[in-house]
Amino acid sequence: MEQQQVIVEILRRLIGRRLVAVTEARHWYEGRRGGDAESLLHFWWHFEGIPPVMAHGCGEHLSLDFAEPYLSYDMAEQGETRVGSARLPDVLAAYAGQRLLDAAPIQGCTPEPSVGGVQLRFERDDLVVASVGDEWLLVRGSIPEEFGAHLTAGGWLVSQRDE
């Protein structure tokens, strides 16, 4: 339950702020990286007026923490991790410059209550970010139907404040 409270409190601090930039850590091998979600290891949202928020997925759990991006590093024959600004056409890059209007935690498919992801309502579009089976799910809009059995969106936080 504590993990849920931490994420909800972080989300509440983000609501109403503009997303200035996104930093990503991606796995590269032999000078190439996989697709958008496939190569993504971690990412940081840089919202105006607060420290960066690092997203880390592990299994069916999402962690959010205030943390600075780490440096790129070499993994010898395993490739390298490159850390840098998110770039189009990658999904996360499309939200830079927009204000976050609302957020909803997403329950993952686990026996104990935990946050598996978040749905973020920006000025022009919603974004779903979730950790599913140790892989990132990054989708514009709402939770895709094929993940409906594994991910359940909670209530929007701004709406809950008004209740």
Tab-separated table of N, CA and C in Angstrom:
chain	number	residue	atom	x	y	z
A	1	MET	N	0.819	-1.199	0.000
A	1	MET	CA	0.000	0.000	0.000
A	1	MET	C	0.861	1.261	0.000
A	2	GLU	N	2.019	1.187	0.652
A	2	GLU	CA	2.896	2.352	0.730
A	2	GLU	C	3.344	2.805	-0.658
A	3	GLN	N	3.668	1.842	-1.550
A	3	GLN	CA	4.106	2.173	-2.905
A	3	GLN	C	3.019	2.938	-3.634
A	4	GLN	N	1.764	2.530	-3.462
A	4	GLN	CA	0.649	3.230	-4.097
A	4	GLN	C	0.569	4.671	-3.620
A	5	GLN	N	0.701	4.882	-2.331
A	5	GLN	CA	0.610	6.227	-1.763
A	5	GLN	C	1.728	7.119	-2.280
A	6	VAL	N	2.932	6.563	-2.388
A	6	VAL	CA	4.071	7.336	-2.897
A	6	VAL	C	3.789	7.780	-4.323
A	7	ILE	N	3.322	6.867	-5.155
A	7	ILE	CA	3.055	7.216	-6.551
A	7	ILE	C	1.931	8.231	-6.661
A	8	VAL	N	0.880	8.057	-5.896
A	8	VAL	CA	-0.233	9.015	-5.933
A	8	VAL	C	0.256	10.401	-5.508
A	9	GLU	N	1.081	10.472	-4.475
A	9	GLU	CA	1.591	11.776	-4.025
A	9	GLU	C	2.486	12.418	-5.080
A	10	ILE	N	3.309	11.626	-5.741
A	10	ILE	CA	4.144	12.183	-6.820
A	10	ILE	C	3.255	12.683	-7.951
A	11	LEU	N	2.262	11.887	-8.351
A	11	LEU	CA	1.358	12.314	-9.421
A	11	LEU	C	0.649	13.617	-9.058
A	12	ARG	N	0.218	13.750	-7.820
A	12	ARG	CA	-0.449	14.991	-7.389
A	12	ARG	C	0.474	16.198	-7.538
A	13	ARG	N	1.774	16.006	-7.306
A	13	ARG	CA	2.732	17.114	-7.462
A	13	ARG	C	2.957	17.482	-8.920
A	14	LEU	N	2.697	16.541	-9.831
A	14	LEU	CA	2.916	16.794	-11.258
A	14	LEU	C	1.732	17.490	-11.918
A	15	ILE	N	0.537	17.233	-11.409
A	15	ILE	CA	-0.679	17.767	-12.035
A	15	ILE	C	-0.645	19.300	-12.031
A	16	GLY	N	-0.933	19.868	-13.187
A	16	GLY	CA	-0.935	21.316	-13.361
A	16	GLY	C	0.389	21.868	-13.850
A	17	ARG	N	1.420	21.035	-13.891
A	17	ARG	CA	2.745	21.484	-14.343
A	17	ARG	C	2.958	21.124	-15.814
A	18	ARG	N	3.807	21.892	-16.450
A	18	ARG	CA	4.170	21.645	-17.848
A	18	ARG	C	5.344	20.666	-17.894
A	19	LEU	N	5.236	19.682	-18.770
A	19	LEU	CA	6.331	18.753	-19.011
A	19	LEU	C	7.330	19.453	-19.928
A	20	VAL	N	8.484	19.762	-19.401
A	20	VAL	CA	9.490	20.519	-20.136
A	20	VAL	C	10.268	19.607	-21.088
A	21	ALA	N	10.633	18.406	-20.621
A	21	ALA	CA	11.440	17.482	-21.425
A	21	ALA	C	11.316	16.076	-20.866
A	22	VAL	N	11.771	15.114	-21.655
A	22	VAL	CA	11.844	13.721	-21.226
A	22	VAL	C	13.247	13.214	-21.556
A	23	THR	N	13.876	12.578	-20.584
A	23	THR	CA	15.175	11.937	-20.786
A	23	THR	C	14.942	10.432	-20.755
A	24	GLU	N	15.607	9.720	-21.669
A	24	GLU	CA	15.429	8.273	-21.744
A	24	GLU	C	16.775	7.556	-21.622
A	25	ALA	N	16.747	6.369	-21.014
A	25	ALA	CA	17.883	5.448	-21.035
A	25	ALA	C	17.456	4.282	-21.926
A	26	ARG	N	18.237	4.030	-22.978
A	26	ARG	CA	17.893	2.988	-23.957
A	26	ARG	C	19.072	2.047	-24.188
A	27	HIS	N	18.725	0.791	-24.445
A	27	HIS	CA	19.741	-0.209	-24.762
A	27	HIS	C	20.056	-0.159	-26.256
A	28	TRP	N	21.330	-0.077	-26.557
A	28	TRP	CA	21.815	-0.086	-27.940
A	28	TRP	C	22.765	-1.273	-28.081
A	29	TYR	N	22.722	-1.905	-29.236
A	29	TYR	CA	23.618	-3.025	-29.510
A	29	TYR	C	24.124	-2.895	-30.941
A	30	GLU	N	25.432	-2.924	-31.095
A	30	GLU	CA	26.082	-2.781	-32.398
A	30	GLU	C	25.572	-1.556	-33.159
A	31	GLY	N	25.454	-0.447	-32.434
A	31	GLY	CA	25.076	0.820	-33.043
A	31	GLY	C	23.603	0.972	-33.362
A	32	ARG	N	22.775	0.024	-32.939
A	32	ARG	CA	21.332	0.105	-33.198
A	32	ARG	C	20.567	-0.141	-31.915
A	33	ARG	N	19.367	0.388	-31.900
A	33	ARG	CA	18.472	0.150	-30.772
A	33	ARG	C	17.200	-0.488	-31.296
A	34	GLY	N	16.477	-1.141	-30.393
A	34	GLY	CA	15.194	-1.724	-30.769
A	34	GLY	C	14.141	-0.640	-30.866
A	35	GLY	N	12.897	-1.050	-31.028
A	35	GLY	CA	11.779	-0.114	-31.147
A	35	GLY	C	11.573	0.718	-29.905
A	36	ASP	N	10.550	1.534	-29.932
A	36	ASP	CA	10.286	2.521	-28.883
A	36	ASP	C	10.269	1.888	-27.487
A	37	ALA	N	9.257	1.105	-27.181
A	37	ALA	CA	9.151	0.498	-25.851
A	37	ALA	C	10.185	-0.609	-25.663
A	38	GLU	N	10.552	-1.269	-26.730
A	38	GLU	CA	11.459	-2.418	-26.682
A	38	GLU	C	12.836	-2.064	-26.124
A	39	SER	N	13.394	-0.932	-26.522
A	39	SER	CA	14.754	-0.574	-26.096
A	39	SER	C	14.777	0.301	-24.841
A	40	LEU	N	13.621	0.742	-24.384
A	40	LEU	CA	13.550	1.664	-23.243
A	40	LEU	C	13.842	0.948	-21.930
A	41	LEU	N	14.769	1.480	-21.150
A	41	LEU	CA	15.100	0.913	-19.840
A	41	LEU	C	14.448	1.729	-18.725
A	42	HIS	N	14.753	3.008	-18.692
A	42	HIS	CA	14.198	3.950	-17.706
A	42	HIS	C	13.916	5.260	-18.423
A	43	PHE	N	13.109	6.099	-17.788
A	43	PHE	CA	12.956	7.453	-18.319
A	43	PHE	C	12.680	8.407	-17.188
A	44	TRP	N	12.907	9.695	-17.483
A	44	TRP	CA	12.719	10.770	-16.508
A	44	TRP	C	11.836	11.837	-17.125
A	45	TRP	N	10.787	12.207	-16.410
A	45	TRP	CA	9.957	13.339	-16.817
A	45	TRP	C	10.518	14.573	-16.127
A	46	HIS	N	10.728	15.640	-16.870
A	46	HIS	CA	11.212	16.906	-16.324
A	46	HIS	C	10.041	17.887	-16.364
A	47	PHE	N	9.354	18.032	-15.245
A	47	PHE	CA	8.250	18.983	-15.130
A	47	PHE	C	8.783	20.271	-14.536
A	48	GLU	N	8.170	21.379	-14.928
A	48	GLU	CA	8.610	22.684	-14.445
A	48	GLU	C	8.516	22.759	-12.920
A	49	GLY	N	9.570	23.317	-12.313
A	49	GLY	CA	9.540	23.645	-10.899
A	49	GLY	C	9.797	22.523	-9.909
A	50	ILE	N	10.082	21.295	-10.374
A	50	ILE	CA	10.377	20.192	-9.447
A	50	ILE	C	11.498	19.332	-10.033
A	51	PRO	N	12.147	18.507	-9.189
A	51	PRO	CA	13.202	17.628	-9.711
A	51	PRO	C	12.638	16.615	-10.710
A	52	PRO	N	13.501	16.028	-11.535
A	52	PRO	CA	13.042	15.012	-12.490
A	52	PRO	C	12.410	13.813	-11.770
A	53	VAL	N	11.430	13.207	-12.428
A	53	VAL	CA	10.763	12.017	-11.903
A	53	VAL	C	11.199	10.828	-12.740
A	54	MET	N	11.864	9.864	-12.092
A	54	MET	CA	12.348	8.670	-12.778
A	54	MET	C	11.282	7.590	-12.741
A	55	ALA	N	11.036	6.955	-13.895
A	55	ALA	CA	10.119	5.822	-13.985
A	55	ALA	C	10.930	4.548	-14.171
A	56	HIS	N	10.605	3.559	-13.355
A	56	HIS	CA	11.285	2.269	-13.400
A	56	HIS	C	10.214	1.184	-13.376
A	57	GLY	N	10.256	0.293	-14.340
A	57	GLY	CA	9.322	-0.820	-14.373
A	57	GLY	C	10.019	-2.107	-13.978
A	58	CYS	N	9.320	-2.928	-13.188
A	58	CYS	CA	9.874	-4.214	-12.763
A	58	CYS	C	8.719	-5.200	-12.677
A	59	GLY	N	8.676	-6.146	-13.597
A	59	GLY	CA	7.569	-7.102	-13.618
A	59	GLY	C	6.275	-6.377	-13.929
A	60	GLU	N	5.364	-6.420	-12.967
A	60	GLU	CA	4.062	-5.766	-13.113
A	60	GLU	C	3.961	-4.506	-12.254
A	61	HIS	N	5.105	-3.992	-11.813
A	61	HIS	CA	5.128	-2.845	-10.902
A	61	HIS	C	5.817	-1.648	-11.554
A	62	LEU	N	5.268	-0.478	-11.301
A	62	LEU	CA	5.871	0.775	-11.738
A	62	LEU	C	6.326	1.535	-10.504
A	63	SER	N	7.541	2.026	-10.543
A	63	SER	CA	8.051	2.890	-9.468
A	63	SER	C	8.297	4.271	-10.044
A	64	LEU	N	7.948	5.290	-9.284
A	64	LEU	CA	8.264	6.674	-9.618
A	64	LEU	C	9.035	7.258	-8.446
A	65	ASP	N	10.143	7.916	-8.737
A	65	ASP	CA	10.970	8.544	-7.705
A	65	ASP	C	11.548	9.830	-8.255
A	66	PHE	N	11.807	10.771	-7.376
A	66	PHE	CA	12.526	11.976	-7.776
A	66	PHE	C	14.006	11.610	-7.841
A	67	ALA	N	14.593	11.678	-9.037
A	67	ALA	CA	15.999	11.303	-9.211
A	67	ALA	C	16.529	11.914	-10.499
A	68	GLU	N	17.782	12.291	-10.474
A	68	GLU	CA	18.448	12.818	-11.662
A	68	GLU	C	18.800	11.669	-12.608
A	69	PRO	N	18.799	11.921	-13.904
A	69	PRO	CA	19.223	10.880	-14.850
A	69	PRO	C	20.663	10.455	-14.589
A	70	TYR	N	20.920	9.172	-14.797
A	70	TYR	CA	22.293	8.680	-14.675
A	70	TYR	C	23.008	8.875	-16.011
A	71	LEU	N	24.298	8.589	-16.043
A	71	LEU	CA	25.110	8.755	-17.248
A	71	LEU	C	25.026	7.516	-18.135
A	72	SER	N	25.286	7.702	-19.423
A	72	SER	CA	25.387	6.574	-20.355
A	72	SER	C	26.527	5.671	-19.902
A	73	TYR	N	26.443	4.370	-20.243
A	73	TYR	CA	27.522	3.455	-19.876
A	73	TYR	C	27.635	2.314	-20.880
A	74	ASP	N	28.857	1.775	-20.962
A	74	ASP	CA	29.194	0.685	-21.871
A	74	ASP	C	29.007	-0.647	-21.138
A	75	MET	N	28.463	-1.638	-21.851
A	75	MET	CA	28.274	-2.968	-21.259
A	75	MET	C	29.084	-4.008	-22.035
A	76	ALA	N	30.217	-3.588	-22.596
A	76	ALA	CA	31.127	-4.454	-23.362
A	76	ALA	C	30.366	-5.190	-24.456
A	77	GLU	N	30.468	-6.514	-24.501
A	77	GLU	CA	29.826	-7.271	-25.588
A	77	GLU	C	28.305	-7.291	-25.512
A	78	GLN	N	27.708	-6.785	-24.433
A	78	GLN	CA	26.256	-6.721	-24.291
A	78	GLN	C	25.661	-5.448	-24.899
A	79	GLY	N	26.520	-4.553	-25.358
A	79	GLY	CA	26.052	-3.305	-25.955
A	79	GLY	C	26.324	-2.123	-25.055
A	80	GLU	N	25.404	-1.175	-25.043
A	80	GLU	CA	25.576	0.018	-24.224
A	80	GLU	C	24.215	0.594	-23.843
A	81	THR	N	24.217	1.369	-22.802
A	81	THR	CA	23.031	2.125	-22.415
A	81	THR	C	23.319	3.583	-22.717
A	82	ARG	N	22.487	4.153	-23.582
A	82	ARG	CA	22.623	5.565	-23.936
A	82	ARG	C	21.513	6.350	-23.258
A	83	VAL	N	21.915	7.445	-22.630
A	83	VAL	CA	20.968	8.307	-21.925
A	83	VAL	C	20.942	9.652	-22.640
A	84	GLY	N	19.743	10.087	-23.021
A	84	GLY	CA	19.620	11.356	-23.726
A	84	GLY	C	18.171	11.779	-23.871
A	85	SER	N	17.966	12.871	-24.549
A	85	SER	CA	16.621	13.423	-24.740
A	85	SER	C	15.751	12.494	-25.586
A	86	ALA	N	14.481	12.406	-25.205
A	86	ALA	CA	13.511	11.653	-26.004
A	86	ALA	C	13.327	12.376	-27.334
A	87	ARG	N	13.184	11.609	-28.406
A	87	ARG	CA	13.041	12.200	-29.737
A	87	ARG	C	11.888	11.547	-30.478
A	88	LEU	N	11.201	12.363	-31.262
A	88	LEU	CA	10.145	11.835	-32.119
A	88	LEU	C	10.765	10.896	-33.141
A	89	PRO	N	10.106	9.831	-33.499
A	89	PRO	CA	8.695	9.522	-33.312
A	89	PRO	C	8.365	8.764	-32.026
A	90	ASP	N	9.334	8.605	-31.101
A	90	ASP	CA	9.055	7.873	-29.870
A	90	ASP	C	7.934	8.545	-29.085
A	91	VAL	N	7.081	7.740	-28.483
A	91	VAL	CA	5.847	8.213	-27.844
A	91	VAL	C	6.100	9.271	-26.778
A	92	LEU	N	7.047	9.046	-25.889
A	92	LEU	CA	7.244	9.981	-24.773
A	92	LEU	C	7.632	11.376	-25.236
A	93	ALA	N	8.322	11.472	-26.362
A	93	ALA	CA	8.765	12.770	-26.861
A	93	ALA	C	7.591	13.655	-27.269
A	94	ALA	N	6.470	13.053	-27.629
A	94	ALA	CA	5.316	13.806	-28.127
A	94	ALA	C	4.644	14.656	-27.051
A	95	TYR	N	4.935	14.415	-25.786
A	95	TYR	CA	4.229	15.119	-24.706
A	95	TYR	C	5.004	16.309	-24.150
A	96	ALA	N	6.258	16.464	-24.534
A	96	ALA	CA	7.049	17.610	-24.064
A	96	ALA	C	6.372	18.904	-24.495
A	97	GLY	N	6.300	19.852	-23.572
A	97	GLY	CA	5.669	21.144	-23.833
A	97	GLY	C	4.216	21.207	-23.404
A	98	GLN	N	3.614	20.072	-23.068
A	98	GLN	CA	2.211	20.060	-22.659
A	98	GLN	C	2.074	20.090	-21.138
A	99	ARG	N	0.955	20.650	-20.687
A	99	ARG	CA	0.635	20.677	-19.266
A	99	ARG	C	-0.110	19.394	-18.903
A	100	LEU	N	0.234	18.824	-17.744
A	100	LEU	CA	-0.463	17.644	-17.236
A	100	LEU	C	-1.727	18.103	-16.517
A	101	LEU	N	-2.865	17.670	-17.010
A	101	LEU	CA	-4.152	18.092	-16.449
A	101	LEU	C	-4.673	17.160	-15.368
A	102	ASP	N	-4.377	15.869	-15.474
A	102	ASP	CA	-4.884	14.898	-14.508
A	102	ASP	C	-4.084	13.612	-14.645
A	103	ALA	N	-4.227	12.733	-13.675
A	103	ALA	CA	-3.515	11.457	-13.683
A	103	ALA	C	-4.346	10.425	-12.949
A	104	ALA	N	-4.202	9.161	-13.351
A	104	ALA	CA	-4.894	8.055	-12.692
A	104	ALA	C	-3.920	6.888	-12.558
A	105	PRO	N	-3.775	6.339	-11.347
A	105	PRO	CA	-2.949	5.138	-11.204
A	105	PRO	C	-3.636	3.954	-11.885
A	106	ILE	N	-2.848	3.010	-12.341
A	106	ILE	CA	-3.363	1.801	-12.980
A	106	ILE	C	-2.939	0.606	-12.143
A	107	GLN	N	-3.908	-0.216	-11.763
A	107	GLN	CA	-3.637	-1.443	-11.010
A	107	GLN	C	-3.125	-2.493	-11.975
A	108	GLY	N	-1.958	-3.086	-11.646
A	108	GLY	CA	-1.409	-4.155	-12.460
A	108	GLY	C	-2.024	-5.493	-12.065
A	109	CYS	N	-1.669	-6.516	-12.786
A	109	CYS	CA	-2.201	-7.858	-12.548
A	109	CYS	C	-1.325	-8.557	-11.506
A	110	THR	N	-1.533	-8.210	-10.243
A	110	THR	CA	-0.780	-8.802	-9.145
A	110	THR	C	-1.739	-9.138	-8.016
A	111	PRO	N	-1.383	-10.140	-7.190
A	111	PRO	CA	-2.282	-10.498	-6.084
A	111	PRO	C	-2.407	-9.407	-5.018
A	112	GLU	N	-1.333	-8.650	-4.802
A	112	GLU	CA	-1.381	-7.563	-3.822
A	112	GLU	C	-1.610	-6.237	-4.545
A	113	PRO	N	-2.253	-5.291	-3.881
A	113	PRO	CA	-2.470	-3.986	-4.530
A	113	PRO	C	-1.135	-3.299	-4.819
A	114	SER	N	-0.946	-2.898	-6.056
A	114	SER	CA	0.242	-2.141	-6.422
A	114	SER	C	-0.073	-1.366	-7.687
A	115	VAL	N	0.764	-0.411	-7.968
A	115	VAL	CA	0.583	0.384	-9.173
A	115	VAL	C	1.406	-0.261	-10.284
A	116	GLY	N	0.725	-0.639	-11.350
A	116	GLY	CA	1.395	-1.229	-12.500
A	116	GLY	C	1.666	-0.196	-13.578
A	117	GLY	N	1.006	0.963	-13.463
A	117	GLY	CA	1.181	1.998	-14.463
A	117	GLY	C	0.409	3.247	-14.103
A	118	VAL	N	0.411	4.195	-15.025
A	118	VAL	CA	-0.333	5.446	-14.843
A	118	VAL	C	-0.952	5.848	-16.170
A	119	GLN	N	-2.091	6.505	-16.077
A	119	GLN	CA	-2.680	7.143	-17.244
A	119	GLN	C	-2.601	8.637	-16.980
A	120	LEU	N	-2.009	9.355	-17.926
A	120	LEU	CA	-1.794	10.789	-17.764
A	120	LEU	C	-2.628	11.543	-18.790
A	121	ARG	N	-3.351	12.539	-18.344
A	121	ARG	CA	-4.162	13.368	-19.244
A	121	ARG	C	-3.427	14.680	-19.476
A	122	PHE	N	-2.871	14.823	-20.667
A	122	PHE	CA	-2.195	16.051	-21.058
A	122	PHE	C	-3.170	16.932	-21.842
A	123	GLU	N	-2.725	18.113	-22.217
A	123	GLU	CA	-3.585	19.072	-22.915
A	123	GLU	C	-4.142	18.528	-24.227
A	124	ARG	N	-3.347	17.785	-24.962
A	124	ARG	CA	-3.789	17.346	-26.287
A	124	ARG	C	-4.086	15.851	-26.391
A	125	ASP	N	-3.671	15.056	-25.412
A	125	ASP	CA	-3.802	13.614	-25.558
A	125	ASP	C	-3.526	12.935	-24.221
A	126	ASP	N	-4.079	11.756	-24.043
A	126	ASP	CA	-3.762	10.943	-22.871
A	126	ASP	C	-2.588	10.031	-23.201
A	127	LEU	N	-1.888	9.603	-22.160
A	127	LEU	CA	-0.757	8.699	-22.287
A	127	LEU	C	-0.889	7.606	-21.235
A	128	VAL	N	-0.731	6.357	-21.652
A	128	VAL	CA	-0.685	5.223	-20.731
A	128	VAL	C	0.748	4.714	-20.695
A	129	VAL	N	1.286	4.610	-19.468
A	129	VAL	CA	2.613	4.051	-19.237
A	129	VAL	C	2.432	2.952	-18.211
A	130	ALA	N	2.848	1.727	-18.560
A	130	ALA	CA	2.707	0.614	-17.622
A	130	ALA	C	3.865	-0.362	-17.794
A	131	SER	N	4.119	-1.104	-16.736
A	131	SER	CA	5.098	-2.181	-16.766
A	131	SER	C	4.308	-3.486	-16.801
A	132	VAL	N	4.458	-4.229	-17.887
A	132	VAL	CA	3.726	-5.483	-18.070
A	132	VAL	C	4.730	-6.573	-18.411
A	133	GLY	N	4.904	-7.516	-17.482
A	133	GLY	CA	5.837	-8.610	-17.733
A	133	GLY	C	7.249	-8.139	-18.003
A	134	ASP	N	7.693	-7.135	-17.273
A	134	ASP	CA	9.042	-6.576	-17.415
A	134	ASP	C	9.257	-5.819	-18.722
A	135	GLU	N	8.183	-5.486	-19.417
A	135	GLU	CA	8.259	-4.710	-20.642
A	135	GLU	C	7.442	-3.435	-20.480
A	136	TRP	N	7.854	-2.374	-21.142
A	136	TRP	CA	7.099	-1.126	-21.098
A	136	TRP	C	5.909	-1.192	-22.048
A	137	LEU	N	4.801	-0.671	-21.601
A	137	LEU	CA	3.649	-0.408	-22.448
A	137	LEU	C	3.523	1.105	-22.514
A	138	LEU	N	3.686	1.676	-23.699
A	138	LEU	CA	3.597	3.126	-23.924
A	138	LEU	C	2.545	3.332	-25.008
A	139	VAL	N	1.396	3.896	-24.643
A	139	VAL	CA	0.291	4.003	-25.584
A	139	VAL	C	-0.369	5.366	-25.455
A	140	ARG	N	-0.644	5.984	-26.588
A	140	ARG	CA	-1.461	7.205	-26.601
A	140	ARG	C	-2.905	6.802	-26.358
A	141	GLY	N	-3.630	7.607	-25.577
A	141	GLY	CA	-5.048	7.339	-25.348
A	141	GLY	C	-5.279	6.552	-24.076
A	142	SER	N	-6.053	5.469	-24.177
A	142	SER	CA	-6.411	4.686	-22.993
A	142	SER	C	-5.798	3.287	-23.068
A	143	ILE	N	-6.048	2.494	-22.040
A	143	ILE	CA	-5.509	1.136	-21.980
A	143	ILE	C	-6.061	0.327	-23.158
A	144	PRO	N	-5.199	-0.276	-23.960
A	144	PRO	CA	-5.681	-1.074	-25.092
A	144	PRO	C	-6.526	-2.258	-24.610
A	145	GLU	N	-7.517	-2.600	-25.399
A	145	GLU	CA	-8.452	-3.677	-25.047
A	145	GLU	C	-7.732	-4.973	-24.686
A	146	GLU	N	-6.691	-5.310	-25.415
A	146	GLU	CA	-5.997	-6.584	-25.166
A	146	GLU	C	-5.293	-6.624	-23.809
A	147	PHE	N	-5.137	-5.472	-23.160
A	147	PHE	CA	-4.530	-5.425	-21.830
A	147	PHE	C	-5.576	-5.223	-20.731
A	148	GLY	N	-6.843	-5.152	-21.106
A	148	GLY	CA	-7.917	-4.905	-20.151
A	148	GLY	C	-7.990	-5.901	-19.016
A	149	ALA	N	-7.616	-7.153	-19.264
A	149	ALA	CA	-7.640	-8.176	-18.215
A	149	ALA	C	-6.463	-8.035	-17.255
A	150	HIS	N	-5.433	-7.292	-17.663
A	150	HIS	CA	-4.211	-7.171	-16.858
A	150	HIS	C	-4.044	-5.816	-16.188
A	151	LEU	N	-4.685	-4.791	-16.727
A	151	LEU	CA	-4.519	-3.432	-16.213
A	151	LEU	C	-5.883	-2.792	-15.996
A	152	THR	N	-6.065	-2.195	-14.817
A	152	THR	CA	-7.322	-1.536	-14.495
A	152	THR	C	-7.037	-0.109	-14.041
A	153	ALA	N	-7.570	0.862	-14.785
A	153	ALA	CA	-7.346	2.269	-14.427
A	153	ALA	C	-8.152	2.633	-13.186
A	154	GLY	N	-7.527	3.362	-12.287
A	154	GLY	CA	-8.215	3.894	-11.118
A	154	GLY	C	-8.870	5.214	-11.470
A	155	GLY	N	-9.379	5.892	-10.459
A	155	GLY	CA	-10.027	7.179	-10.685
A	155	GLY	C	-9.027	8.286	-10.951
A	156	TRP	N	-9.487	9.291	-11.701
A	156	TRP	CA	-8.660	10.471	-11.961
A	156	TRP	C	-8.459	11.228	-10.655
A	157	LEU	N	-7.244	11.663	-10.374
A	157	LEU	CA	-6.909	12.289	-9.102
A	157	LEU	C	-7.568	13.658	-8.926
A	158	VAL	N	-7.672	14.461	-9.969
A	158	VAL	CA	-8.305	15.781	-9.851
A	158	VAL	C	-9.769	15.597	-9.489
A	159	SER	N	-10.446	14.672	-10.110
A	159	SER	CA	-11.850	14.409	-9.809
A	159	SER	C	-12.028	13.962	-8.378
A	160	GLN	N	-11.107	13.125	-7.869
A	160	GLN	CA	-11.199	12.643	-6.496
A	160	GLN	C	-11.019	13.768	-5.495
A	161	ARG	N	-10.219	14.779	-5.847
A	161	ARG	CA	-10.012	15.920	-4.959
A	161	ARG	C	-11.297	16.682	-4.716
A	162	ASP	N	-12.123	16.733	-5.762
A	162	ASP	CA	-13.357	17.518	-5.682
A	162	ASP	C	-14.471	16.792	-4.938
A	163	GLU	N	-14.301	15.489	-4.686
A	163	GLU	CA	-15.362	14.707	-4.023
A	163	GLU	C	-15.424	14.978	-2.541
